[in-house]
Amino acid sequence: MRAYQSPLSAVRAASIFFLFAWMGAAVAGQPQEMADALAAIKSVGPEGRGNAAAAAAWRKLACGDATTLVPLLEAMDGANDFALNWLRAAIDSITSRVLSAGGSLPAPDLGKFLLETHHNPRARRLAFELLTKVDPVTTDKLLAGMLNDPSMEIRYDAVQKLIDQAAQSLAASNKAGATLLYQQALSTARDVVQIDGIAQKLGGLGQPVDTLKLFGFLTEWKVIGPFDNTGRKGFDTVFPPEQTIDFTAEYDGKAGKVKWQDVVVTEKYGKVDLNQPCGKLKEVTGYAATEFFSDRPQAVELRLGGDNSWKVWLNGKLLFGHDEYHFNAEIDAYQMPAQLQAGRNTILVKVCQNEQTEDWAVDWEFQLRVTDSLGTPILSATPGRNASAMVNRP
């Protein structure tokens, strides 16, 4: 199923034109004092590591003027969550002081930063907020072109604008128009609360939604585990499934022999729950494998959501790994460019669970789909061929 995509509207074109009109020269290089302060901020870590130095650095950065805003936003690229909070606080302090004094923000440079989608999504969302303080009319128009934005926060706002427009159409008894707007919003929404709300509206309009099919989540898997993750060492440990995928094999797991099991996903957001076949466990590692068939070689994205530590391989090649726990479980939170070969492609996912025992830390799961660069789902060329029918290959 291919998601609905709207053409470039005149409004969107006009809004982009006006935003480019704001743009000026790039911010000059950072002075050494600022560079040192940013280095201290970006060195902060968990359990209070580097907090004293970060606090001193923050006081220096927060005294900056409007010209330091973009360098601070740029510093958010590659920063951890602790550093992001410090940098956000410095930007908020500068912005409040500048505007209270009747000053202005550097709209051209903020606009340029916003449109460069490789920057940190939270930093781009913050740039959008700052631009809204300068020109809310233009930023509101700009949302029409941001339905597929890689920043989930910006995308949320763009989708919400469509939802509001659909509600207005519905209030005016334009059910057909409302249905189209809700369907467009649904095709790009990634926030579960928004999706559920849209699905409820469409259901009331006689258009029931199958989110599992709509987003093209992969549903048929082979799962094996648990292997060990004591002390969070499992992420870097090479267990047998990383060396050879043999669905007939048994291996020594954390508490005995383990073997591959069939899992067919029915959860509406495609979540592969390793707690179900392996047990509700802590400090463990599991693997899930599936096959995807492509009718031709093609560039795609493998899009994963999940709040555990994980790695993904395609045809034996490691695409990406993320060693962090219980932080970001949004749909499409992680987008990995990949190249499918014609015919059979093997996808292997490693998922580690840590030692935390809080109720919100029991999840040991992920969701995965194959899409184009805009998030339109790409389905397997042979949907009848599934994980349970896989033959054993190295």
mmCIF file of C-alpha atoms in Angstrom:
data_model
loop_
_atom_site.group_PDB
_atom_site.id
_atom_site.type_symbol
_atom_site.label_atom_id
_atom_site.label_comp_id
_atom_site.label_asym_id
_atom_site.label_seq_id
_atom_site.Cartn_x
_atom_site.Cartn_y
_atom_site.Cartn_z
ATOM 1 C CA MET A 1 0.000 0.000 0.000
ATOM 2 C CA ARG A 2 1.412 3.397 -0.913
ATOM 3 C CA ALA A 3 0.685 6.383 1.276
ATOM 4 C CA TYR A 4 -1.102 9.345 -0.254
ATOM 5 C CA GLN A 5 1.232 12.207 -1.201
ATOM 6 C CA SER A 6 -0.036 15.697 -2.002
ATOM 7 C CA PRO A 7 1.553 17.822 -4.767
ATOM 8 C CA LEU A 8 3.579 20.906 -3.932
ATOM 9 C CA SER A 9 1.005 23.579 -3.275
ATOM 10 C CA ALA A 10 1.287 27.233 -4.141
ATOM 11 C CA VAL A 11 1.173 28.029 -0.450
ATOM 12 C CA ARG A 12 4.083 25.736 0.288
ATOM 13 C CA ALA A 13 6.108 27.154 -2.590
ATOM 14 C CA ALA A 14 5.417 30.690 -1.442
ATOM 15 C CA SER A 15 6.353 29.942 2.153
ATOM 16 C CA ILE A 16 9.659 28.374 1.116
ATOM 17 C CA PHE A 17 10.365 31.384 -1.098
ATOM 18 C CA PHE A 18 9.809 33.813 1.750
ATOM 19 C CA LEU A 19 11.938 31.755 4.109
ATOM 20 C CA PHE A 20 14.827 31.673 1.660
ATOM 21 C CA ALA A 21 14.478 35.430 1.390
ATOM 22 C CA TRP A 22 15.392 35.601 5.065
ATOM 23 C CA MET A 23 18.668 33.794 4.565
ATOM 24 C CA GLY A 24 21.999 35.544 4.929
ATOM 25 C CA ALA A 25 25.588 34.609 5.435
ATOM 26 C CA ALA A 26 26.556 31.720 7.687
ATOM 27 C CA VAL A 27 27.517 32.432 11.248
ATOM 28 C CA ALA A 28 31.204 33.132 11.592
ATOM 29 C CA GLY A 29 33.570 30.713 13.337
ATOM 30 C CA GLN A 30 33.340 30.362 17.091
ATOM 31 C CA PRO A 31 35.807 32.203 19.348
ATOM 32 C CA GLN A 32 37.993 29.939 21.464
ATOM 33 C CA GLU A 33 36.196 30.773 24.716
ATOM 34 C CA MET A 34 32.874 29.690 23.232
ATOM 35 C CA ALA A 35 34.403 26.554 21.736
ATOM 36 C CA ASP A 36 35.814 25.582 25.138
ATOM 37 C CA ALA A 37 32.449 26.163 26.822
ATOM 38 C CA LEU A 38 30.690 24.027 24.222
ATOM 39 C CA ALA A 39 33.238 21.251 24.690
ATOM 40 C CA ALA A 40 32.555 21.281 28.437
ATOM 41 C CA ILE A 41 28.805 21.108 27.841
ATOM 42 C CA LYS A 42 29.138 18.221 25.386
ATOM 43 C CA SER A 43 31.293 16.283 27.869
ATOM 44 C CA VAL A 44 28.515 16.062 30.468
ATOM 45 C CA GLY A 45 27.213 12.580 31.170
ATOM 46 C CA PRO A 46 25.042 10.438 33.454
ATOM 47 C CA GLU A 47 25.253 10.367 37.238
ATOM 48 C CA GLY A 48 26.387 13.979 37.382
ATOM 49 C CA ARG A 49 29.556 13.482 35.343
ATOM 50 C CA GLY A 50 30.879 16.869 34.242
ATOM 51 C CA ASN A 51 27.989 18.844 35.754
ATOM 52 C CA ALA A 52 30.179 21.351 37.595
ATOM 53 C CA ALA A 53 32.132 22.225 34.446
ATOM 54 C CA ALA A 54 28.916 22.288 32.422
ATOM 55 C CA ALA A 55 27.276 24.718 34.864
ATOM 56 C CA ALA A 56 30.223 27.098 34.578
ATOM 57 C CA ALA A 57 30.191 26.751 30.790
ATOM 58 C CA TRP A 58 26.447 27.365 30.691
ATOM 59 C CA ARG A 59 26.831 30.667 32.567
ATOM 60 C CA LYS A 60 29.272 31.844 29.890
ATOM 61 C CA LEU A 61 27.129 30.679 26.986
ATOM 62 C CA ALA A 62 23.922 32.141 28.454
ATOM 63 C CA CYS A 63 25.546 35.578 28.404
ATOM 64 C CA GLY A 64 25.859 35.455 24.641
ATOM 65 C CA ASP A 65 23.942 37.647 22.213
ATOM 66 C CA ALA A 66 21.633 36.740 19.329
ATOM 67 C CA THR A 67 24.563 35.942 17.029
ATOM 68 C CA THR A 68 25.463 32.954 19.227
ATOM 69 C CA LEU A 69 22.103 31.229 18.806
ATOM 70 C CA VAL A 70 22.926 29.337 15.607
ATOM 71 C CA PRO A 71 26.337 28.119 16.881
ATOM 72 C CA LEU A 72 24.547 26.798 19.955
ATOM 73 C CA LEU A 73 21.997 25.048 17.748
ATOM 74 C CA GLU A 74 24.807 23.562 15.646
ATOM 75 C CA ALA A 75 26.454 22.286 18.823
ATOM 76 C CA MET A 76 23.387 20.132 19.445
ATOM 77 C CA ASP A 77 24.461 17.893 16.541
ATOM 78 C CA GLY A 78 25.892 14.743 18.084
ATOM 79 C CA ALA A 79 25.240 15.878 21.659
ATOM 80 C CA ASN A 80 23.825 13.485 24.244
ATOM 81 C CA ASP A 81 20.552 14.166 26.058
ATOM 82 C CA PHE A 82 22.269 15.780 29.044
ATOM 83 C CA ALA A 83 24.173 18.215 26.829
ATOM 84 C CA LEU A 84 21.043 18.938 24.788
ATOM 85 C CA ASN A 85 19.259 20.094 27.936
ATOM 86 C CA TRP A 86 22.120 22.433 28.877
ATOM 87 C CA LEU A 87 22.253 23.897 25.358
ATOM 88 C CA ARG A 88 18.472 24.326 25.226
ATOM 89 C CA ALA A 89 18.597 26.212 28.541
ATOM 90 C CA ALA A 90 21.315 28.532 27.226
ATOM 91 C CA ILE A 91 19.350 29.259 24.044
ATOM 92 C CA ASP A 92 16.177 29.943 26.036
ATOM 93 C CA SER A 93 18.056 32.331 28.329
ATOM 94 C CA ILE A 94 19.580 34.290 25.427
ATOM 95 C CA THR A 95 16.294 34.461 23.522
ATOM 96 C CA SER A 96 14.338 35.705 26.516
ATOM 97 C CA ARG A 97 16.915 38.380 27.316
ATOM 98 C CA VAL A 98 17.260 39.596 23.707
ATOM 99 C CA LEU A 99 13.519 39.853 23.082
ATOM 100 C CA SER A 100 12.832 41.462 26.478
ATOM 101 C CA ALA A 101 15.351 44.161 25.587
ATOM 102 C CA GLY A 102 13.601 44.848 22.282
ATOM 103 C CA GLY A 103 16.263 43.081 20.204
ATOM 104 C CA SER A 104 15.736 40.781 17.226
ATOM 105 C CA LEU A 105 16.659 37.209 16.404
ATOM 106 C CA PRO A 106 18.816 36.258 13.379
ATOM 107 C CA ALA A 107 15.976 35.013 11.195
ATOM 108 C CA PRO A 108 18.078 34.451 8.020
ATOM 109 C CA ASP A 109 20.528 32.155 9.778
ATOM 110 C CA LEU A 110 17.827 30.412 11.788
ATOM 111 C CA GLY A 111 15.917 29.769 8.558
ATOM 112 C CA LYS A 112 18.980 28.348 6.861
ATOM 113 C CA PHE A 113 19.595 26.058 9.839
ATOM 114 C CA LEU A 114 15.973 24.883 9.876
ATOM 115 C CA LEU A 115 16.009 23.857 6.214
ATOM 116 C CA GLU A 116 19.204 21.825 6.611
ATOM 117 C CA THR A 117 17.532 18.579 7.617
ATOM 118 C CA HIS A 118 20.752 16.794 8.610
ATOM 119 C CA HIS A 119 20.867 18.747 11.868
ATOM 120 C CA ASN A 120 19.670 17.340 15.193
ATOM 121 C CA PRO A 121 15.844 17.074 15.061
ATOM 122 C CA ARG A 122 15.425 18.729 18.466
ATOM 123 C CA ALA A 123 17.685 21.585 17.385
ATOM 124 C CA ARG A 124 15.660 22.117 14.206
ATOM 125 C CA ARG A 125 12.428 22.106 16.203
ATOM 126 C CA LEU A 126 13.936 24.754 18.483
ATOM 127 C CA ALA A 127 14.974 26.821 15.443
ATOM 128 C CA PHE A 128 11.384 26.552 14.211
ATOM 129 C CA GLU A 129 10.135 27.872 17.564
ATOM 130 C CA LEU A 130 12.542 30.810 17.398
ATOM 131 C CA LEU A 131 11.481 31.635 13.843
ATOM 132 C CA THR A 132 7.863 31.535 14.931
ATOM 133 C CA LYS A 133 8.645 34.331 17.379
ATOM 134 C CA VAL A 134 9.933 36.361 14.406
ATOM 135 C CA ASP A 135 7.331 35.545 11.746
ATOM 136 C CA PRO A 136 4.518 33.227 12.855
ATOM 137 C CA VAL A 137 2.583 33.708 9.608
ATOM 138 C CA THR A 138 5.384 32.332 7.440
ATOM 139 C CA THR A 139 6.271 29.458 9.755
ATOM 140 C CA ASP A 140 2.610 28.456 9.836
ATOM 141 C CA LYS A 141 2.568 28.348 6.030
ATOM 142 C CA LEU A 142 5.832 26.430 6.025
ATOM 143 C CA LEU A 143 4.224 23.551 7.918
ATOM 144 C CA ALA A 144 2.392 22.489 4.744
ATOM 145 C CA GLY A 145 5.736 21.332 3.331
ATOM 146 C CA MET A 146 6.905 19.577 6.495
ATOM 147 C CA LEU A 147 4.599 16.559 6.654
ATOM 148 C CA ASN A 148 7.564 14.279 5.953
ATOM 149 C CA ASP A 149 10.086 16.183 8.051
ATOM 150 C CA PRO A 150 12.709 14.016 9.812
ATOM 151 C CA SER A 151 12.118 15.982 13.007
ATOM 152 C CA MET A 152 9.225 14.162 14.643
ATOM 153 C CA GLU A 153 8.276 17.295 16.596
ATOM 154 C CA ILE A 154 8.050 19.437 13.463
ATOM 155 C CA ARG A 155 6.178 16.662 11.668
ATOM 156 C CA TYR A 156 3.767 16.469 14.628
ATOM 157 C CA ASP A 157 2.900 20.155 14.193
ATOM 158 C CA ALA A 158 2.447 19.748 10.429
ATOM 159 C CA VAL A 159 0.150 16.761 10.901
ATOM 160 C CA GLN A 160 -1.797 18.561 13.609
ATOM 161 C CA LYS A 161 -2.465 21.414 11.206
ATOM 162 C CA LEU A 162 -4.033 18.927 8.776
ATOM 163 C CA ILE A 163 -6.060 17.369 11.586
ATOM 164 C CA ASP A 164 -7.395 20.806 12.523
ATOM 165 C CA GLN A 165 -8.300 21.502 8.897
ATOM 166 C CA ALA A 166 -10.092 18.154 8.670
ATOM 167 C CA ALA A 167 -12.063 18.964 11.811
ATOM 168 C CA GLN A 168 -13.119 22.280 10.262
ATOM 169 C CA SER A 169 -14.302 20.475 7.121
ATOM 170 C CA LEU A 170 -16.219 17.999 9.233
ATOM 171 C CA ALA A 171 -17.832 20.819 11.202
ATOM 172 C CA ALA A 172 -18.933 22.297 7.874
ATOM 173 C CA SER A 173 -20.530 18.938 6.923
ATOM 174 C CA ASN A 174 -17.890 18.334 4.239
ATOM 175 C CA LYS A 175 -17.355 14.659 5.041
ATOM 176 C CA ALA A 176 -15.559 13.870 1.793
ATOM 177 C CA GLY A 177 -13.087 16.698 2.309
ATOM 178 C CA ALA A 178 -12.562 15.760 5.944
ATOM 179 C CA THR A 179 -11.920 12.139 4.962
ATOM 180 C CA LEU A 180 -9.215 13.123 2.467
ATOM 181 C CA LEU A 181 -7.500 15.413 4.955
ATOM 182 C CA TYR A 182 -7.566 12.781 7.694
ATOM 183 C CA GLN A 183 -6.179 10.197 5.274
ATOM 184 C CA GLN A 184 -3.336 12.500 4.265
ATOM 185 C CA ALA A 185 -2.584 13.234 7.916
ATOM 186 C CA LEU A 186 -2.564 9.521 8.708
ATOM 187 C CA SER A 187 -0.127 8.718 5.895
ATOM 188 C CA THR A 188 2.551 10.947 7.457
ATOM 189 C CA ALA A 189 1.723 10.838 11.189
ATOM 190 C CA ARG A 190 4.206 9.003 13.421
ATOM 191 C CA ASP A 191 2.887 9.951 16.862
ATOM 192 C CA VAL A 192 0.738 7.126 18.253
ATOM 193 C CA VAL A 193 -1.731 9.464 19.980
ATOM 194 C CA GLN A 194 -2.260 11.372 16.731
ATOM 195 C CA ILE A 195 -2.604 8.151 14.743
ATOM 196 C CA ASP A 196 -5.158 6.720 17.148
ATOM 197 C CA GLY A 197 -7.155 9.951 17.031
ATOM 198 C CA ILE A 198 -7.136 10.053 13.225
ATOM 199 C CA ALA A 199 -8.068 6.366 12.995
ATOM 200 C CA GLN A 200 -11.027 6.973 15.294
ATOM 201 C CA LYS A 201 -12.230 9.871 13.130
ATOM 202 C CA LEU A 202 -11.861 7.860 9.934
ATOM 203 C CA GLY A 203 -13.674 4.929 11.504
ATOM 204 C CA GLY A 204 -16.572 7.261 12.261
ATOM 205 C CA LEU A 205 -16.543 8.320 8.616
ATOM 206 C CA GLY A 206 -16.848 4.730 7.451
ATOM 207 C CA GLN A 207 -13.133 4.322 6.658
ATOM 208 C CA PRO A 208 -11.707 1.801 9.166
ATOM 209 C CA VAL A 209 -7.909 1.860 9.449
ATOM 210 C CA ASP A 210 -5.562 -1.137 9.549
ATOM 211 C CA THR A 211 -2.400 0.531 10.847
ATOM 212 C CA LEU A 212 -0.380 -2.669 10.566
ATOM 213 C CA LYS A 213 -1.040 -2.721 6.821
ATOM 214 C CA LEU A 214 -1.004 1.043 6.359
ATOM 215 C CA PHE A 215 2.561 1.429 7.595
ATOM 216 C CA GLY A 216 3.806 -1.860 6.170
ATOM 217 C CA PHE A 217 5.357 -3.196 9.373
ATOM 218 C CA LEU A 218 7.173 -6.502 8.951
ATOM 219 C CA THR A 219 5.130 -9.093 10.795
ATOM 220 C CA GLU A 220 6.632 -12.554 10.263
ATOM 221 C CA TRP A 221 9.833 -13.307 12.167
ATOM 222 C CA LYS A 222 12.070 -15.969 13.610
ATOM 223 C CA VAL A 223 13.175 -15.113 17.165
ATOM 224 C CA ILE A 224 15.899 -16.621 19.363
ATOM 225 C CA GLY A 225 17.052 -15.903 22.910
ATOM 226 C CA PRO A 226 17.787 -15.133 25.613
ATOM 227 C CA PHE A 227 21.523 -14.616 25.449
ATOM 228 C CA ASP A 228 23.359 -12.705 28.168
ATOM 229 C CA ASN A 229 23.453 -8.933 28.673
ATOM 230 C CA THR A 230 24.752 -8.773 32.244
ATOM 231 C CA GLY A 231 26.459 -5.436 32.792
ATOM 232 C CA ARG A 232 25.148 -4.317 29.395
ATOM 233 C CA LYS A 233 27.900 -6.299 27.674
ATOM 234 C CA GLY A 234 25.573 -7.995 25.200
ATOM 235 C CA PHE A 235 25.545 -5.080 22.760
ATOM 236 C CA ASP A 236 29.203 -5.688 21.800
ATOM 237 C CA THR A 237 29.245 -9.464 22.326
ATOM 238 C CA VAL A 238 29.072 -11.473 19.108
ATOM 239 C CA PHE A 239 26.577 -14.286 19.686
ATOM 240 C CA PRO A 240 26.108 -17.133 17.128
ATOM 241 C CA PRO A 241 23.211 -15.553 15.120
ATOM 242 C CA GLU A 242 25.559 -12.723 14.117
ATOM 243 C CA GLN A 243 27.943 -15.255 12.564
ATOM 244 C CA THR A 244 25.540 -17.656 10.838
ATOM 245 C CA ILE A 245 21.757 -17.745 10.580
ATOM 246 C CA ASP A 246 20.854 -21.416 10.950
ATOM 247 C CA PHE A 247 17.238 -21.910 11.960
ATOM 248 C CA THR A 248 17.787 -25.572 12.875
ATOM 249 C CA ALA A 249 20.580 -24.868 15.338
ATOM 250 C CA GLU A 250 20.499 -24.756 19.127
ATOM 251 C CA TYR A 251 22.879 -22.566 21.096
ATOM 252 C CA ASP A 252 23.937 -22.060 24.685
ATOM 253 C CA GLY A 253 21.838 -19.165 25.961
ATOM 254 C CA LYS A 254 21.904 -17.291 29.233
ATOM 255 C CA ALA A 255 20.069 -20.008 31.174
ATOM 256 C CA GLY A 256 20.217 -23.060 28.917
ATOM 257 C CA LYS A 257 19.774 -24.110 25.316
ATOM 258 C CA VAL A 258 17.912 -21.747 22.987
ATOM 259 C CA LYS A 259 16.486 -22.219 19.498
ATOM 260 C CA TRP A 260 14.626 -20.185 16.889
ATOM 261 C CA GLN A 261 10.871 -19.719 17.326
ATOM 262 C CA ASP A 262 8.212 -18.423 14.917
ATOM 263 C CA VAL A 263 6.583 -15.102 15.794
ATOM 264 C CA VAL A 264 3.719 -13.564 13.815
ATOM 265 C CA VAL A 265 2.960 -9.977 14.830
ATOM 266 C CA THR A 266 -0.657 -8.868 15.246
ATOM 267 C CA GLU A 267 -0.147 -5.746 17.420
ATOM 268 C CA LYS A 268 -1.478 -2.760 15.477
ATOM 269 C CA TYR A 269 1.861 -0.951 15.421
ATOM 270 C CA GLY A 270 3.911 -3.959 14.398
ATOM 271 C CA LYS A 271 5.730 -4.477 17.686
ATOM 272 C CA VAL A 272 7.850 -7.609 17.861
ATOM 273 C CA ASP A 273 7.656 -8.443 21.583
ATOM 274 C CA LEU A 274 10.559 -10.674 22.647
ATOM 275 C CA ASN A 275 8.985 -11.031 26.089
ATOM 276 C CA GLN A 276 6.382 -13.336 24.522
ATOM 277 C CA PRO A 277 8.553 -16.137 23.103
ATOM 278 C CA CYS A 278 11.530 -15.722 25.461
ATOM 279 C CA GLY A 279 9.913 -14.682 28.760
ATOM 280 C CA LYS A 280 9.758 -11.420 30.685
ATOM 281 C CA LEU A 281 13.454 -11.157 31.483
ATOM 282 C CA LYS A 282 16.121 -8.591 32.354
ATOM 283 C CA GLU A 283 19.780 -8.278 31.321
ATOM 284 C CA VAL A 284 19.241 -10.359 28.206
ATOM 285 C CA THR A 285 19.868 -10.236 24.459
ATOM 286 C CA GLY A 286 17.634 -11.589 21.709
ATOM 287 C CA TYR A 287 17.607 -11.775 17.909
ATOM 288 C CA ALA A 288 14.847 -11.580 15.310
ATOM 289 C CA ALA A 289 15.280 -12.467 11.620
ATOM 290 C CA THR A 290 13.054 -12.169 8.592
ATOM 291 C CA GLU A 291 13.232 -12.174 4.810
ATOM 292 C CA PHE A 292 12.207 -9.394 2.457
ATOM 293 C CA PHE A 293 11.870 -9.920 -1.288
ATOM 294 C CA SER A 294 12.537 -7.117 -3.761
ATOM 295 C CA ASP A 295 11.615 -7.264 -7.441
ATOM 296 C CA ARG A 296 14.733 -5.230 -8.295
ATOM 297 C CA PRO A 297 17.820 -3.657 -6.695
ATOM 298 C CA GLN A 298 16.656 -0.487 -4.977
ATOM 299 C CA ALA A 299 17.637 2.110 -2.398
ATOM 300 C CA VAL A 300 15.355 2.022 0.651
ATOM 301 C CA GLU A 301 15.246 2.959 4.286
ATOM 302 C CA LEU A 302 14.857 0.480 7.120
ATOM 303 C CA ARG A 303 12.902 2.368 9.773
ATOM 304 C CA LEU A 304 12.966 1.088 13.333
ATOM 305 C CA GLY A 305 11.167 2.108 16.487
ATOM 306 C CA GLY A 306 12.076 0.763 19.909
ATOM 307 C CA ASP A 307 13.364 1.873 23.278
ATOM 308 C CA ASN A 308 15.980 -0.841 23.843
ATOM 309 C CA SER A 309 19.593 -1.158 22.751
ATOM 310 C CA TRP A 310 19.726 -2.658 19.240
ATOM 311 C CA LYS A 311 21.657 -3.423 16.040
ATOM 312 C CA VAL A 312 20.367 -4.134 12.520
ATOM 313 C CA TRP A 313 22.016 -6.122 9.724
ATOM 314 C CA LEU A 314 20.893 -6.378 6.096
ATOM 315 C CA ASN A 315 22.288 -9.322 4.141
ATOM 316 C CA GLY A 316 25.019 -9.747 6.741
ATOM 317 C CA LYS A 317 26.089 -6.091 6.670
ATOM 318 C CA LEU A 318 25.719 -4.062 9.863
ATOM 319 C CA LEU A 319 23.608 -0.999 9.077
ATOM 320 C CA PHE A 320 23.490 0.708 12.450
ATOM 321 C CA GLY A 321 23.372 0.209 16.191
ATOM 322 C CA HIS A 322 22.058 2.281 19.076
ATOM 323 C CA ASP A 323 23.252 1.483 22.599
ATOM 324 C CA GLU A 324 20.668 3.298 24.722
ATOM 325 C CA TYR A 325 17.764 2.062 26.808
ATOM 326 C CA HIS A 326 14.169 3.157 27.387
ATOM 327 C CA PHE A 327 14.324 6.539 25.676
ATOM 328 C CA ASN A 328 12.664 6.784 22.276
ATOM 329 C CA ALA A 329 10.017 4.340 21.069
ATOM 330 C CA GLU A 330 8.415 6.471 18.337
ATOM 331 C CA ILE A 331 7.485 4.979 14.994
ATOM 332 C CA ASP A 332 10.371 5.541 12.536
ATOM 333 C CA ALA A 333 12.577 6.913 15.320
ATOM 334 C CA TYR A 334 15.666 5.551 13.548
ATOM 335 C CA GLN A 335 16.009 5.675 9.763
ATOM 336 C CA MET A 336 18.758 3.634 8.099
ATOM 337 C CA PRO A 337 19.531 4.076 4.383
ATOM 338 C CA ALA A 338 20.072 0.673 2.770
ATOM 339 C CA GLN A 339 20.336 -1.056 -0.587
ATOM 340 C CA LEU A 340 18.106 -4.037 -1.326
ATOM 341 C CA GLN A 341 19.340 -6.637 -3.768
ATOM 342 C CA ALA A 342 16.997 -8.216 -6.283
ATOM 343 C CA GLY A 343 15.278 -11.244 -4.785
ATOM 344 C CA ARG A 344 15.772 -12.434 -1.208
ATOM 345 C CA ASN A 345 17.120 -10.087 1.475
ATOM 346 C CA THR A 346 17.763 -11.162 5.057
ATOM 347 C CA ILE A 347 17.174 -8.738 7.931
ATOM 348 C CA LEU A 348 18.595 -9.494 11.388
ATOM 349 C CA VAL A 349 17.790 -7.412 14.470
ATOM 350 C CA LYS A 350 19.572 -7.682 17.816
ATOM 351 C CA VAL A 351 17.692 -6.328 20.846
ATOM 352 C CA CYS A 352 19.211 -6.002 24.316
ATOM 353 C CA GLN A 353 17.283 -5.525 27.559
ATOM 354 C CA ASN A 354 18.983 -3.908 30.567
ATOM 355 C CA GLU A 355 18.745 -4.337 34.342
ATOM 356 C CA GLN A 356 16.090 -1.711 35.145
ATOM 357 C CA THR A 357 13.019 -3.127 36.868
ATOM 358 C CA GLU A 358 10.609 -0.169 36.768
ATOM 359 C CA ASP A 359 7.246 -0.818 35.122
ATOM 360 C CA TRP A 360 8.176 1.432 32.193
ATOM 361 C CA ALA A 361 11.382 -0.557 31.619
ATOM 362 C CA VAL A 362 9.871 -4.011 31.033
ATOM 363 C CA ASP A 363 9.468 -3.592 27.259
ATOM 364 C CA TRP A 364 11.792 -5.760 25.159
ATOM 365 C CA GLU A 365 10.545 -5.064 21.672
ATOM 366 C CA PHE A 366 10.948 -3.242 18.373
ATOM 367 C CA GLN A 367 9.032 -2.460 15.172
ATOM 368 C CA LEU A 368 10.518 -2.376 11.686
ATOM 369 C CA ARG A 369 9.361 -1.460 8.196
ATOM 370 C CA VAL A 370 10.910 -0.875 4.769
ATOM 371 C CA THR A 371 10.148 2.470 3.096
ATOM 372 C CA ASP A 372 11.284 4.944 0.498
ATOM 373 C CA SER A 373 13.037 8.153 1.547
ATOM 374 C CA LEU A 374 9.703 9.842 2.352
ATOM 375 C CA GLY A 375 8.415 7.046 4.556
ATOM 376 C CA THR A 376 6.092 5.459 1.987
ATOM 377 C CA PRO A 377 5.995 1.734 2.784
ATOM 378 C CA ILE A 378 7.582 -0.723 0.385
ATOM 379 C CA LEU A 379 6.093 -4.208 0.636
ATOM 380 C CA SER A 380 7.796 -7.519 0.039
ATOM 381 C CA ALA A 381 7.417 -8.629 -3.584
ATOM 382 C CA THR A 382 6.264 -12.086 -2.424
ATOM 383 C CA PRO A 383 3.965 -11.547 0.556
ATOM 384 C CA GLY A 384 3.141 -15.260 0.732
ATOM 385 C CA ARG A 385 6.759 -16.072 1.549
ATOM 386 C CA ASN A 386 7.312 -15.462 5.242
ATOM 387 C CA ALA A 387 9.689 -16.072 8.090
ATOM 388 C CA SER A 388 8.225 -19.462 8.958
ATOM 389 C CA ALA A 389 9.005 -20.660 5.429
ATOM 390 C CA MET A 390 12.642 -19.522 5.470
ATOM 391 C CA VAL A 391 15.224 -22.050 4.458
ATOM 392 C CA ASN A 392 18.527 -22.216 6.289
ATOM 393 C CA ARG A 393 21.288 -20.225 4.687
ATOM 394 C CA PRO A 394 24.524 -18.810 6.109
#
